[in-house]
Coordinates of C-alpha atoms and ligand atoms in Angstrom, one line a residue:
M1 CA 206.1 279.9 327.8
S2 CA 205.8 277.6 324.8
K3 CA 209.2 276.3 323.6
K4 CA 210.2 276.1 319.9
L5 CA 211.3 272.7 318.8
S6 CA 214.5 272.5 316.8
Q7 CA 214.1 272.1 313.0
I8 CA 215.4 268.5 313.2
E9 CA 212.5 267.6 315.5
K10 CA 210.1 268.5 312.8
I11 CA 212.1 266.6 310.2
K12 CA 212.0 263.5 312.3
T13 CA 208.3 263.5 313.1
Q14 CA 207.3 264.3 309.6
S15 CA 209.6 261.7 308.0
D16 CA 207.2 258.8 307.6
G17 CA 209.5 256.5 309.6
L18 CA 212.8 258.1 308.5
R19 CA 211.9 257.7 304.8
G20 CA 211.4 261.4 303.9
T21 CA 212.1 261.8 300.2
L22 CA 215.2 259.6 300.2
I23 CA 214.0 257.4 297.4
Q24 CA 213.4 260.5 295.2
S25 CA 216.7 262.0 296.3
I26 CA 218.5 258.9 295.1
E27 CA 216.5 258.0 292.0
L28 CA 215.5 261.3 290.6
D29 CA 217.9 264.1 291.5
N30 CA 220.6 263.3 289.0
H31 CA 221.7 266.9 288.8
T32 CA 223.4 266.8 292.2
G33 CA 225.7 264.4 294.1
T34 CA 223.9 265.1 297.4
V35 CA 220.4 264.4 298.7
R36 CA 217.6 266.9 299.6
T37 CA 218.2 269.1 302.6
D38 CA 215.8 267.2 305.0
D39 CA 217.1 263.9 303.7
E40 CA 220.6 264.9 304.8
T41 CA 219.3 264.6 308.3
L42 CA 217.4 261.4 307.7
I43 CA 220.1 259.5 305.9
K44 CA 222.2 259.7 309.1
F45 CA 219.8 257.5 310.9
H46 CA 220.6 254.9 308.2
G47 CA 224.3 255.2 309.0
M48 CA 225.4 257.6 306.2
Y49 CA 226.6 261.1 306.1
V50 CA 226.8 263.6 303.2
Q51 CA 230.4 265.0 303.0
D52 CA 232.6 266.7 300.5
N53 CA 236.4 266.6 300.0
R54 CA 237.5 269.8 301.8
D55 CA 240.9 269.7 300.2
R56 CA 239.3 270.3 296.8
R57 CA 236.8 273.0 297.9
D58 CA 238.8 276.0 296.8
E59 CA 239.9 274.5 293.4
R60 CA 236.2 273.7 292.6
A61 CA 234.9 277.0 293.8
L62 CA 237.4 278.8 291.5
K63 CA 236.0 276.7 288.6
K64 CA 232.5 277.6 289.8
L65 CA 231.8 273.9 290.4
D66 CA 229.5 272.5 293.0
K67 CA 231.1 270.8 296.0
L68 CA 232.5 267.3 295.3
Y69 CA 229.8 265.5 297.3
S70 CA 230.3 262.0 298.5
F71 CA 229.0 259.8 301.4
M72 CA 230.5 258.2 304.4
I73 CA 229.0 254.9 305.5
R74 CA 229.4 253.7 309.1
L75 CA 228.6 250.1 309.9
R76 CA 226.8 248.9 313.0
I77 CA 229.0 246.2 314.6
P78 CA 228.0 245.7 318.3
G79 CA 231.1 244.7 320.2
G80 CA 233.2 245.2 317.1
V81 CA 233.4 241.6 316.0
I82 CA 233.1 240.3 312.4
T83 CA 234.0 237.0 310.7
A84 CA 236.7 236.5 308.1
T85 CA 234.1 236.2 305.4
Q86 CA 232.6 239.6 306.5
W87 CA 236.1 241.1 306.3
L88 CA 236.6 239.8 302.8
A89 CA 233.2 241.3 301.8
T90 CA 234.1 244.6 303.4
H91 CA 237.5 244.7 301.7
E92 CA 235.9 244.1 298.3
I93 CA 233.1 246.6 298.8
S94 CA 235.7 249.3 299.8
E95 CA 237.6 248.6 296.6
Q96 CA 234.6 248.4 294.3
Y97 CA 232.5 251.3 295.6
G98 CA 234.5 253.4 298.1
T99 CA 237.9 255.1 297.8
G100 CA 239.5 251.9 299.0
T101 CA 240.0 253.3 302.5
L102 CA 238.8 251.5 305.6
K103 CA 238.8 253.4 308.9
I104 CA 238.4 251.8 312.3
T105 CA 236.5 254.2 314.5
T106 CA 236.7 255.0 318.2
R107 CA 233.5 253.1 318.7
Q108 CA 234.7 249.7 317.4
T109 CA 233.3 249.9 313.9
L110 CA 234.3 250.7 310.3
Q111 CA 233.7 253.7 308.1
L112 CA 234.0 253.8 304.3
H113 CA 234.5 257.3 302.8
G114 CA 234.0 258.8 299.4
L115 CA 231.0 256.8 298.1
L116 CA 229.0 258.5 295.3
K117 CA 225.3 258.7 295.6
H118 CA 224.6 256.1 292.9
Q119 CA 226.9 253.7 294.8
L120 CA 224.9 253.8 298.1
R121 CA 222.4 251.1 297.1
P122 CA 224.8 248.6 295.7
T123 CA 227.1 249.1 298.7
I124 CA 224.3 248.6 301.2
K125 CA 223.0 245.6 299.3
A126 CA 226.5 244.1 299.3
F127 CA 226.8 244.6 303.0
N128 CA 223.4 243.1 303.5
T129 CA 224.5 240.0 301.7
A130 CA 227.4 239.8 304.1
K131 CA 225.0 240.2 307.0
L132 CA 226.3 243.6 307.9
D133 CA 224.3 246.8 308.1
S134 CA 224.6 250.5 309.0
I135 CA 221.2 250.9 310.7
A136 CA 221.3 253.5 313.5
A137 CA 225.0 253.9 313.2
C138 CA 224.3 257.6 313.3
G139 CA 221.3 259.8 314.1
D140 CA 219.2 260.5 317.3
V141 CA 219.1 256.9 318.3
N142 CA 221.2 254.4 320.2
R143 CA 224.6 254.1 318.4
N144 CA 227.0 251.2 318.1
V145 CA 227.2 249.5 321.5
I146 CA 230.9 249.0 322.5
V147 CA 232.5 246.5 324.8
S148 CA 236.0 245.9 326.1
S149 CA 237.7 244.4 323.1
H150 CA 239.5 241.3 324.4
P151 CA 236.2 239.6 325.1
Q152 CA 237.5 236.1 324.8
V153 CA 240.1 236.1 327.6
S154 CA 237.6 234.1 329.7
A155 CA 234.2 232.5 329.2
I156 CA 232.6 235.4 331.1
H157 CA 234.1 237.9 328.6
R158 CA 232.2 236.2 325.8
Q159 CA 229.0 236.4 327.9
V160 CA 229.5 240.1 328.5
Y161 CA 230.3 240.7 324.8
E162 CA 226.9 239.1 323.9
Y163 CA 225.2 241.9 325.9
A164 CA 226.4 244.4 323.3
D165 CA 224.5 242.5 320.7
K166 CA 221.4 242.2 322.8
I167 CA 221.4 245.9 323.8
S168 CA 221.9 246.9 320.2
T169 CA 219.0 244.7 319.0
L170 CA 216.7 245.9 321.8
L171 CA 217.3 249.5 320.9
L172 CA 217.0 249.3 317.1
P173 CA 214.4 251.6 315.6
K174 CA 211.4 249.6 314.3
T175 CA 211.1 251.3 311.0
Q176 CA 212.0 249.2 308.0
A177 CA 212.9 252.3 305.9
Y178 CA 216.5 251.2 305.6
Y179 CA 215.5 248.1 303.7
E180 CA 212.9 249.9 301.7
V181 CA 215.1 252.8 300.6
F182 CA 218.5 251.1 300.1
I183 CA 217.6 247.5 299.3
D184 CA 214.2 247.0 297.9
G185 CA 213.9 250.5 296.4
E186 CA 210.1 250.8 296.8
K187 CA 207.5 251.2 299.6
I188 CA 206.5 247.8 300.8
Y189 CA 206.2 248.0 304.5
E190 CA 203.0 248.9 306.4
R191 CA 203.6 251.9 308.7
S192 CA 201.1 250.3 311.1
A193 CA 203.4 247.4 311.6
E194 CA 206.3 249.7 312.5
A195 CA 204.8 251.1 315.8
D196 CA 207.8 252.1 317.9
P197 CA 207.0 252.3 321.6
L198 CA 210.6 253.3 322.4
Y199 CA 211.4 256.0 319.8
E200 CA 207.8 256.9 318.8
E201 CA 207.7 259.3 315.9
R202 CA 210.1 261.7 317.5
Y203 CA 213.1 259.5 318.2
L204 CA 215.6 260.7 320.9
P205 CA 216.5 264.4 321.4
R206 CA 220.1 263.5 320.4
K207 CA 222.5 260.7 319.7
F208 CA 222.9 258.1 322.4
K209 CA 225.9 255.9 323.3
I210 CA 226.4 252.8 325.4
A211 CA 229.6 251.1 326.4
I212 CA 230.4 248.1 328.6
A213 CA 233.8 247.9 330.3
I214 CA 235.3 244.8 331.8
P215 CA 237.7 245.9 334.6
P216 CA 240.6 246.2 334.9
T217 CA 240.4 247.4 331.3
N218 CA 238.7 250.7 330.4
D219 CA 239.5 250.6 326.7
V220 CA 236.0 251.8 325.9
D221 CA 236.3 254.9 328.1
V222 CA 233.1 253.8 329.8
F223 CA 232.4 257.1 331.6
T224 CA 232.3 259.1 328.4
N225 CA 229.1 257.3 327.3
D226 CA 225.5 258.3 327.9
V227 CA 225.2 254.9 329.6
G228 CA 228.2 253.0 330.9
L229 CA 228.1 249.5 332.2
I230 CA 230.9 248.3 334.4
T231 CA 231.0 244.6 334.6
I232 CA 231.4 243.0 338.0
I233 CA 232.9 239.6 338.0
E234 CA 233.8 237.6 341.2
N235 CA 235.2 234.1 341.4
N236 CA 234.8 233.8 337.6
Q237 CA 231.1 234.5 337.9
L238 CA 229.3 237.4 336.2
L239 CA 227.5 239.1 339.0
G240 CA 226.1 242.0 337.1
F241 CA 226.8 245.6 336.2
N242 CA 227.3 249.0 337.9
I243 CA 225.4 251.5 335.7
A244 CA 226.8 255.0 335.0
I245 CA 224.7 257.7 333.3
G246 CA 225.3 261.0 331.7
G247 CA 228.8 260.8 330.2
G248 CA 229.5 262.8 327.1
L249 CA 232.4 264.9 325.8
A250 CA 231.5 267.6 323.3
T251 CA 231.9 271.2 324.0
T252 CA 231.5 274.2 321.7
H253 CA 234.2 276.9 321.6
G254 CA 232.7 280.0 323.1
N255 CA 229.6 278.4 324.5
P256 CA 230.0 278.2 328.3
N257 CA 226.8 276.2 328.7
T258 CA 228.5 273.2 327.0
Y259 CA 230.8 270.9 328.9
A260 CA 232.4 267.5 329.0
R261 CA 231.0 265.2 331.7
L262 CA 231.9 261.8 333.1
G263 CA 229.1 259.4 333.8
S264 CA 227.7 259.2 337.4
I265 CA 227.3 255.7 338.8
I266 CA 223.7 255.2 340.1
G267 CA 223.7 251.6 341.2
F268 CA 224.1 248.0 340.5
V269 CA 221.9 245.4 338.7
D270 CA 222.3 241.7 339.0
S271 CA 220.4 240.1 336.1
E272 CA 220.1 240.4 332.4
E273 CA 216.4 241.2 332.6
K274 CA 217.1 244.1 335.0
T275 CA 220.0 245.4 333.0
L276 CA 218.1 245.5 329.8
K277 CA 215.0 247.0 331.5
A278 CA 217.2 249.7 333.1
I279 CA 218.9 250.7 329.9
Y280 CA 215.6 250.8 327.9
E281 CA 214.0 253.1 330.5
I282 CA 217.0 255.4 330.7
L283 CA 216.3 256.0 327.0
T284 CA 212.6 256.6 327.7
V285 CA 213.5 259.2 330.4
Q286 CA 215.8 260.9 328.0
R287 CA 213.2 260.7 325.3
D288 CA 210.6 262.4 327.5
F289 CA 212.8 264.8 329.5
G290 CA 215.6 265.6 327.0
N291 CA 215.9 269.1 325.6
R292 CA 214.4 269.2 322.1
E293 CA 214.8 273.0 321.5
D294 CA 218.5 273.4 321.7
R295 CA 220.6 270.6 320.3
K296 CA 223.7 271.9 322.1
Q297 CA 221.8 271.1 325.4
S298 CA 220.1 267.9 324.4
R299 CA 222.5 265.0 325.3
L300 CA 221.7 262.9 328.3
K301 CA 224.4 264.6 330.3
Y302 CA 222.4 267.8 330.3
T303 CA 219.1 266.0 331.1
V304 CA 220.9 264.3 334.1
D305 CA 222.2 267.7 335.4
T306 CA 218.8 269.4 334.8
L307 CA 216.9 266.7 336.7
T308 CA 219.9 266.1 339.1
V309 CA 221.4 262.6 339.3
Q310 CA 219.0 261.7 342.2
G311 CA 216.0 263.1 340.4
F312 CA 216.9 261.1 337.3
K313 CA 217.3 258.0 339.3
N314 CA 214.0 258.4 341.0
E315 CA 212.2 258.8 337.7
L316 CA 214.0 255.8 336.3
E317 CA 213.2 253.6 339.3
K318 CA 209.6 254.5 338.9
R319 CA 209.7 253.3 335.3
I320 CA 211.7 250.1 335.9
G321 CA 209.7 249.0 339.0
F322 CA 212.7 248.0 341.1
T323 CA 215.4 249.9 343.0
F324 CA 219.1 249.7 342.2
D325 CA 221.4 247.7 344.5
E326 CA 224.4 249.4 346.1
V327 CA 227.4 250.1 343.7
R328 CA 230.0 247.3 343.7
S329 CA 233.7 248.1 343.9
F330 CA 235.9 247.9 340.8
S331 CA 239.1 249.4 339.6
F332 CA 240.7 250.2 336.2
S333 CA 244.4 249.8 335.7
E334 CA 244.7 249.6 331.9
R335 CA 243.2 251.3 328.8
N336 CA 245.7 250.6 326.0
D337 CA 245.3 247.5 323.8
R338 CA 247.5 244.5 324.4
Y339 CA 249.6 244.6 321.2
G340 CA 251.0 241.4 319.7
W341 CA 250.2 237.9 320.6
E342 CA 248.0 236.8 323.5
R343 CA 246.3 233.5 324.4
N344 CA 242.9 233.0 325.8
H345 CA 241.4 230.6 328.3
Q346 CA 240.7 228.1 325.5
K347 CA 244.3 228.4 324.4
N348 CA 243.4 230.1 321.2
W349 CA 245.6 233.0 320.0
F350 CA 244.8 236.7 319.5
Y351 CA 247.0 239.1 317.6
T352 CA 246.5 242.9 318.2
L353 CA 247.7 245.0 315.3
F354 CA 248.5 248.7 315.8
V355 CA 246.5 250.7 313.3
E356 CA 247.5 254.4 313.6
H357 CA 244.3 256.3 314.3
G358 CA 242.3 253.5 312.7
A359 CA 243.4 254.4 309.2
I360 CA 244.3 251.0 307.8
N361 CA 247.3 251.5 305.5
P362 CA 247.6 249.7 302.1
E363 CA 250.2 247.1 303.4
Q364 CA 248.0 246.4 306.4
K365 CA 244.9 246.1 304.2
Q366 CA 246.6 243.6 301.9
F367 CA 247.9 241.6 305.0
L368 CA 244.4 241.5 306.5
F369 CA 243.0 240.4 303.1
E370 CA 245.4 237.5 303.0
V371 CA 244.6 236.5 306.6
A372 CA 240.9 236.7 305.9
K373 CA 241.3 234.4 302.9
L374 CA 242.7 231.7 305.2
G375 CA 239.4 231.8 307.2
I376 CA 241.2 231.0 310.4
S377 CA 240.4 234.0 312.6
N378 CA 237.7 236.6 313.3
F379 CA 238.3 240.3 313.2
I380 CA 237.7 242.5 316.3
F381 CA 237.9 246.3 316.3
S382 CA 239.0 248.0 319.5
G383 CA 237.8 251.3 321.0
N384 CA 241.4 252.4 320.6
Q385 CA 241.0 252.2 316.8
N386 CA 243.1 249.0 316.5
L387 CA 242.4 245.6 315.1
I388 CA 242.6 242.2 316.8
L389 CA 242.8 238.9 314.8
G390 CA 241.0 236.6 317.2
E391 CA 240.4 232.9 317.9
I392 CA 243.4 231.6 316.0
S393 CA 244.2 227.9 316.9
S394 CA 247.8 227.0 317.8
T395 CA 248.1 225.1 314.5
N396 CA 247.1 228.1 312.5
K397 CA 249.2 230.7 314.4
S398 CA 252.3 230.1 312.2
K399 CA 250.3 230.9 309.1
V400 CA 249.5 234.4 310.4
E401 CA 253.1 234.8 311.6
S402 CA 254.5 234.1 308.2
L403 CA 252.1 236.6 306.7
L404 CA 253.1 239.2 309.3
L405 CA 256.7 238.6 308.1
S406 CA 256.1 238.6 304.4
H407 CA 254.0 241.8 304.5
N408 CA 256.5 243.4 306.9
I409 CA 253.8 244.4 309.3
E410 CA 255.6 244.5 312.6
K411 CA 257.4 247.8 313.1
E412 CA 259.1 249.4 316.1
I413 CA 256.5 251.7 317.5
S414 CA 257.0 254.0 320.5
A415 CA 254.9 253.8 323.7
L416 CA 253.6 257.3 323.0
R417 CA 252.5 256.4 319.5
K418 CA 250.8 253.3 320.8
S419 CA 248.9 255.4 323.3
S420 CA 247.8 258.0 320.7
M421 CA 244.3 258.5 319.3
A422 CA 243.0 261.0 316.7
C423 CA 239.7 261.6 315.0
V424 CA 239.2 261.8 311.3
A425 CA 239.0 265.6 310.9
L426 CA 240.2 266.9 307.5
P427 CA 239.6 266.4 304.7
T428 CA 236.2 264.7 305.1
C429 CA 234.8 266.0 308.4
P430 CA 232.7 269.1 307.7
L431 CA 233.1 270.2 311.3
A432 CA 236.9 270.1 311.5
L433 CA 238.7 273.3 312.4
A434 CA 242.2 271.7 312.3
E435 CA 243.9 268.5 311.2
A436 CA 243.9 265.5 313.5
Q437 CA 244.3 262.0 312.0
R438 CA 246.6 263.3 309.3
Y439 CA 248.8 265.4 311.7
L440 CA 249.1 263.6 315.0
P441 CA 251.5 261.0 313.6
E442 CA 253.9 263.9 312.6
L443 CA 253.5 265.6 316.0
V444 CA 254.3 262.3 317.8
T445 CA 257.5 262.0 315.7
K446 CA 258.5 265.5 316.9
I447 CA 257.7 264.6 320.6
E448 CA 259.5 261.3 320.6
P449 CA 263.0 262.9 320.9
L450 CA 261.8 264.9 323.9
L451 CA 260.8 261.7 325.6
Q452 CA 264.2 260.2 324.8
K453 CA 265.8 263.3 326.2
Y454 CA 264.0 262.7 329.6
K455 CA 264.3 258.9 329.4
L456 CA 260.5 258.6 329.2
E457 CA 260.4 256.7 325.9
K458 CA 258.8 253.7 327.6
D459 CA 256.1 255.7 329.4
E460 CA 252.7 255.1 327.9
I461 CA 251.5 258.7 328.2
S462 CA 248.1 259.0 326.5
I463 CA 248.0 261.6 323.8
R464 CA 244.8 262.4 321.8
M465 CA 243.9 265.0 319.2
T466 CA 240.7 266.1 317.6
G467 CA 240.1 268.7 314.9
C468 CA 237.3 270.4 316.9
P469 CA 235.8 270.3 320.4
N470 CA 233.2 267.6 319.6
G471 CA 235.7 265.1 321.0
C472 CA 235.4 262.2 318.6
G473 CA 238.9 260.9 319.6
R474 CA 238.0 261.4 323.3
P475 CA 240.8 264.0 323.9
Y476 CA 239.1 265.2 327.2
V477 CA 240.1 261.9 328.9
S478 CA 243.8 261.9 327.9
E479 CA 247.0 263.0 329.6
L480 CA 247.9 265.2 326.7
G481 CA 244.9 266.5 324.8
F482 CA 244.9 268.7 321.7
I483 CA 241.6 270.1 320.5
G484 CA 241.5 272.0 317.2
T485 CA 240.6 275.7 317.4
G486 CA 241.6 276.8 313.9
P487 CA 244.2 275.9 311.2
N488 CA 247.4 274.6 312.9
Q489 CA 246.1 275.7 316.4
Y490 CA 245.0 273.6 319.3
N491 CA 243.8 274.0 322.9
F492 CA 246.3 272.2 325.0
M493 CA 244.6 270.1 327.7
L494 CA 246.4 268.6 330.7
G495 CA 245.6 266.7 333.9
G496 CA 243.5 263.8 332.7
D497 CA 244.4 260.4 334.3
R498 CA 245.7 257.4 332.3
Y499 CA 242.6 255.2 332.6
G500 CA 239.7 257.5 331.7
E501 CA 238.4 258.4 335.1
R502 CA 239.3 262.1 335.3
L503 CA 238.7 264.8 332.7
N504 CA 241.6 267.0 331.7
K505 CA 241.4 270.8 331.8
L506 CA 242.5 273.6 329.5
Y507 CA 246.1 274.4 330.1
K508 CA 247.0 276.8 327.2
E509 CA 244.7 278.1 324.5
K510 CA 245.4 278.1 320.7
Q511 CA 248.8 276.6 320.7
T512 CA 250.9 276.2 317.5
E513 CA 253.2 273.3 317.0
S514 CA 256.3 275.2 318.1
Q515 CA 254.5 276.4 321.3
I516 CA 253.4 272.8 322.0
L517 CA 256.9 271.4 321.7
E518 CA 258.4 274.2 323.8
E519 CA 255.8 273.7 326.5
L520 CA 256.3 269.9 326.4
D521 CA 260.1 270.3 326.8
I522 CA 259.5 272.2 330.0
L523 CA 256.6 270.0 331.3
L524 CA 258.5 266.7 330.7
G525 CA 261.6 268.2 332.4
E526 CA 259.5 269.2 335.5
F527 CA 257.8 265.8 335.5
V528 CA 261.0 263.8 335.7
S529 CA 262.4 266.1 338.4
N530 CA 259.4 266.5 340.6
K531 CA 257.1 263.5 340.1
Y532 CA 256.2 261.2 343.0
H533 CA 257.3 257.6 342.8
D534 CA 255.2 255.8 340.1
E535 CA 253.2 259.0 339.5
T536 CA 251.8 259.2 335.9
F537 CA 252.3 262.3 333.8
G538 CA 248.5 263.0 334.0
D539 CA 248.4 262.8 337.7
F540 CA 251.5 265.0 338.0
A541 CA 250.1 267.6 335.7
N542 CA 246.8 267.6 337.6
R543 CA 248.6 268.0 340.9
S544 CA 250.9 270.7 339.5
F545 CA 248.4 272.9 337.8
F546 CA 244.8 272.2 338.9
N547 CA 245.0 271.1 342.5
D548 CA 245.6 273.2 345.6
N549 CA 248.1 270.6 346.6
K550 CA 250.8 272.0 344.2
F551 CA 254.4 270.7 344.3
Ligands
SRM1 FE1 232.0 261.9 316.3 C1 230.1 264.2 314.6 C2 233.5 261.1 313.4 C3 233.2 259.2 317.8 C4 231.2 263.3 319.3 N1 231.8 262.5 314.3 C5 231.0 263.4 313.8 C6 231.0 263.5 312.3 C7 229.9 262.5 311.8 C8 230.9 264.9 311.7 C9 229.5 265.3 311.3 O1 228.6 265.4 312.1 O2 229.3 265.6 310.1 C10 232.4 262.9 312.1 C11 232.6 262.2 310.7 C12 234.0 262.4 310.3 C13 234.4 261.7 309.1 O3 234.7 262.3 308.1 O4 234.3 260.5 309.1 C14 232.6 262.1 313.3 N2 233.0 260.4 315.7 C15 233.7 260.2 314.5 C16 234.6 259.0 314.5 C17 234.7 258.3 313.1 C18 236.0 259.5 314.9 C19 237.1 258.5 314.7 O5 238.1 259.0 314.1 O6 237.1 257.4 315.0 C20 234.0 258.2 315.6 C21 232.9 257.3 315.1 C22 232.3 256.5 316.2 C23 231.3 255.5 315.8 O7 231.7 254.5 315.2 O8 230.1 255.6 316.1 C24 233.4 259.3 316.5 N3 232.1 261.3 318.2 C25 232.8 260.2 318.6 C26 233.0 260.3 320.1 C27 233.8 259.3 320.9 C28 232.9 258.2 321.4 O9 231.7 258.1 321.1 O10 233.4 257.4 322.1 C29 232.4 261.5 320.5 C30 232.5 262.1 321.9 C31 231.7 261.4 322.9 C32 230.3 262.0 322.9 O11 229.5 261.6 322.1 O12 230.1 262.9 323.8 C33 231.9 262.1 319.3 N4 230.8 263.5 316.8 C34 230.7 263.9 318.1 C35 229.9 265.1 318.1 C36 229.4 265.9 319.3 C37 228.2 265.4 320.0 C38 227.6 266.3 321.0 O13 227.3 265.8 322.1 O14 227.4 267.5 320.7 C39 229.5 265.4 316.8 C40 228.7 266.5 316.2 C41 227.2 266.4 316.4 O15 226.7 265.3 316.8 O16 226.6 267.4 316.2 C42 230.2 264.3 316.0
SF4_2 FE1 235.1 266.0 313.0 FE2 235.4 267.3 315.3 FE3 234.7 264.8 315.3 FE4 237.1 265.4 314.7 S1 236.2 265.8 316.6 S2 235.8 264.0 313.5 S3 236.9 267.3 313.6 S4 233.5 266.4 314.5

């Protein structure tokens, strides 16, 4: 039976190397703030999304006005590290072209929201001058490669961090359309010089994500990625990586064929050459075997389950020409960022700033601007949506300290809040069913008294919320997960572990705030009365509700 390719497959193959009619959409279509329908798909491959302010939809509809279109730009920053000069440029670009907001994402990069169509080119050009780009930050290609975000605590960490850059470069699409459309503004590249043996004309069936974890830290949630590398270090030597395949989180309400899945470890590789070869060929297997008919079934996780883990591994080993070594042992014992000051092996200082859900507030933005002007640190984004000022010498530390003080940056923040994560959701995300980033801070404030009541205020229980089941804030790997089902309603998930190694499960459907707080009062009470010594809330909930071994 012949299968029908999804519409997006046609758009990709007929796009002339992801160009489509983007130049015309930008230059000629002055009657609309958006781009042509097929170009909406193509522009994603260049790191941009068409959005509209959902808070203003009703008001505009009443006035019979078109949606208030704008664009979100997501940068590609492998490993999440930029220089002070790049921060200054980003700050200025956000003021000049965007709405002024800067958002740190769950994949160690930055998003700017609210750019108008005519501002796209000047913005991309300005980023280009700062040696930053948004190529492949979205679309059916490999996305921003993430790595544990305290890379400089040993020399090995720097070595590992460099892999993020190498992998990102290896997997970049060959088309020069990004430069042509957004920088040069005319067709100047020969298609024949853009042959792309990896992506061909069809690209991948779906988005693709890679993370590198450096145990004992799993701040990247390595098992939630299509490919996860777990760094193996012994006696201060980088031995190689365990490779996990087929992680991914999104589900669709009411579609039982969709599910969250943690990556399966298939083996160990001991050299850079083997690591890069293995990753590259995992993408070619996905390219050739992934589902191109139903986009709800097209992530690598479904390809792995269709072929079986062993079947996928066999195909992969055929392509790479070597067999994987036996998996090396490792363990994770932390996932949160290390807030405040920390020193690395070279005695340089790092300062981790808590940025609630990655939304840098105006005071923090001004503080960071002042730090960047000093040119004494780099800027590192963490997979937990926080920001680290890195590589500060002992002589310069006091300069940052006085700015922290004068901008009143350091606040008392509860352990729960520091362990919280939320996706963007409303008002910009078109897929949001409920609030997340704008609401979780308020919910945490209402949960904090309950934690005090049970003397749990120092407990770093992970709490994550998303506005829909796509899972952008990785709520499926939290101890308390809230997944939007509709306005002011969330599926309440329980039983995940603290370090991202066990998925949580649905505990109660469609809960309102008062139901959530009532449930939590009971659950936290049960937890303090019945937990085993040192048992975390997630482990307790899993044992209580989802294991045969109930208390
Ligand atoms: Fe995501 C789509 C925001 C990390 C799974 N995600 C979106 C879009 C672009 C909505 C859209 O398609 O129009 C959201 C834009 C909102 C906005 O207004 O900015 C969006 N995702 C985000 C970010 C910004 C959330 C955040 O608050 O930090 C994260 C950006 C990461 C980055 O820098 O690249 C973000 N998204 C994730 C993650 C977590 C991760 O990768 O570690 C996931 C779950 C892991 C996974 O991929 O399985 C995730 N986003 C999705 C999905 C579901 C994919 C699927 O397998 O079906 C969508 C929808 C889609 O692709 O169709 C989506
Ligand atoms: Fe939007 Fe859903 Fe992702 Fe949140 S989880 S940003 S609501 S797509």
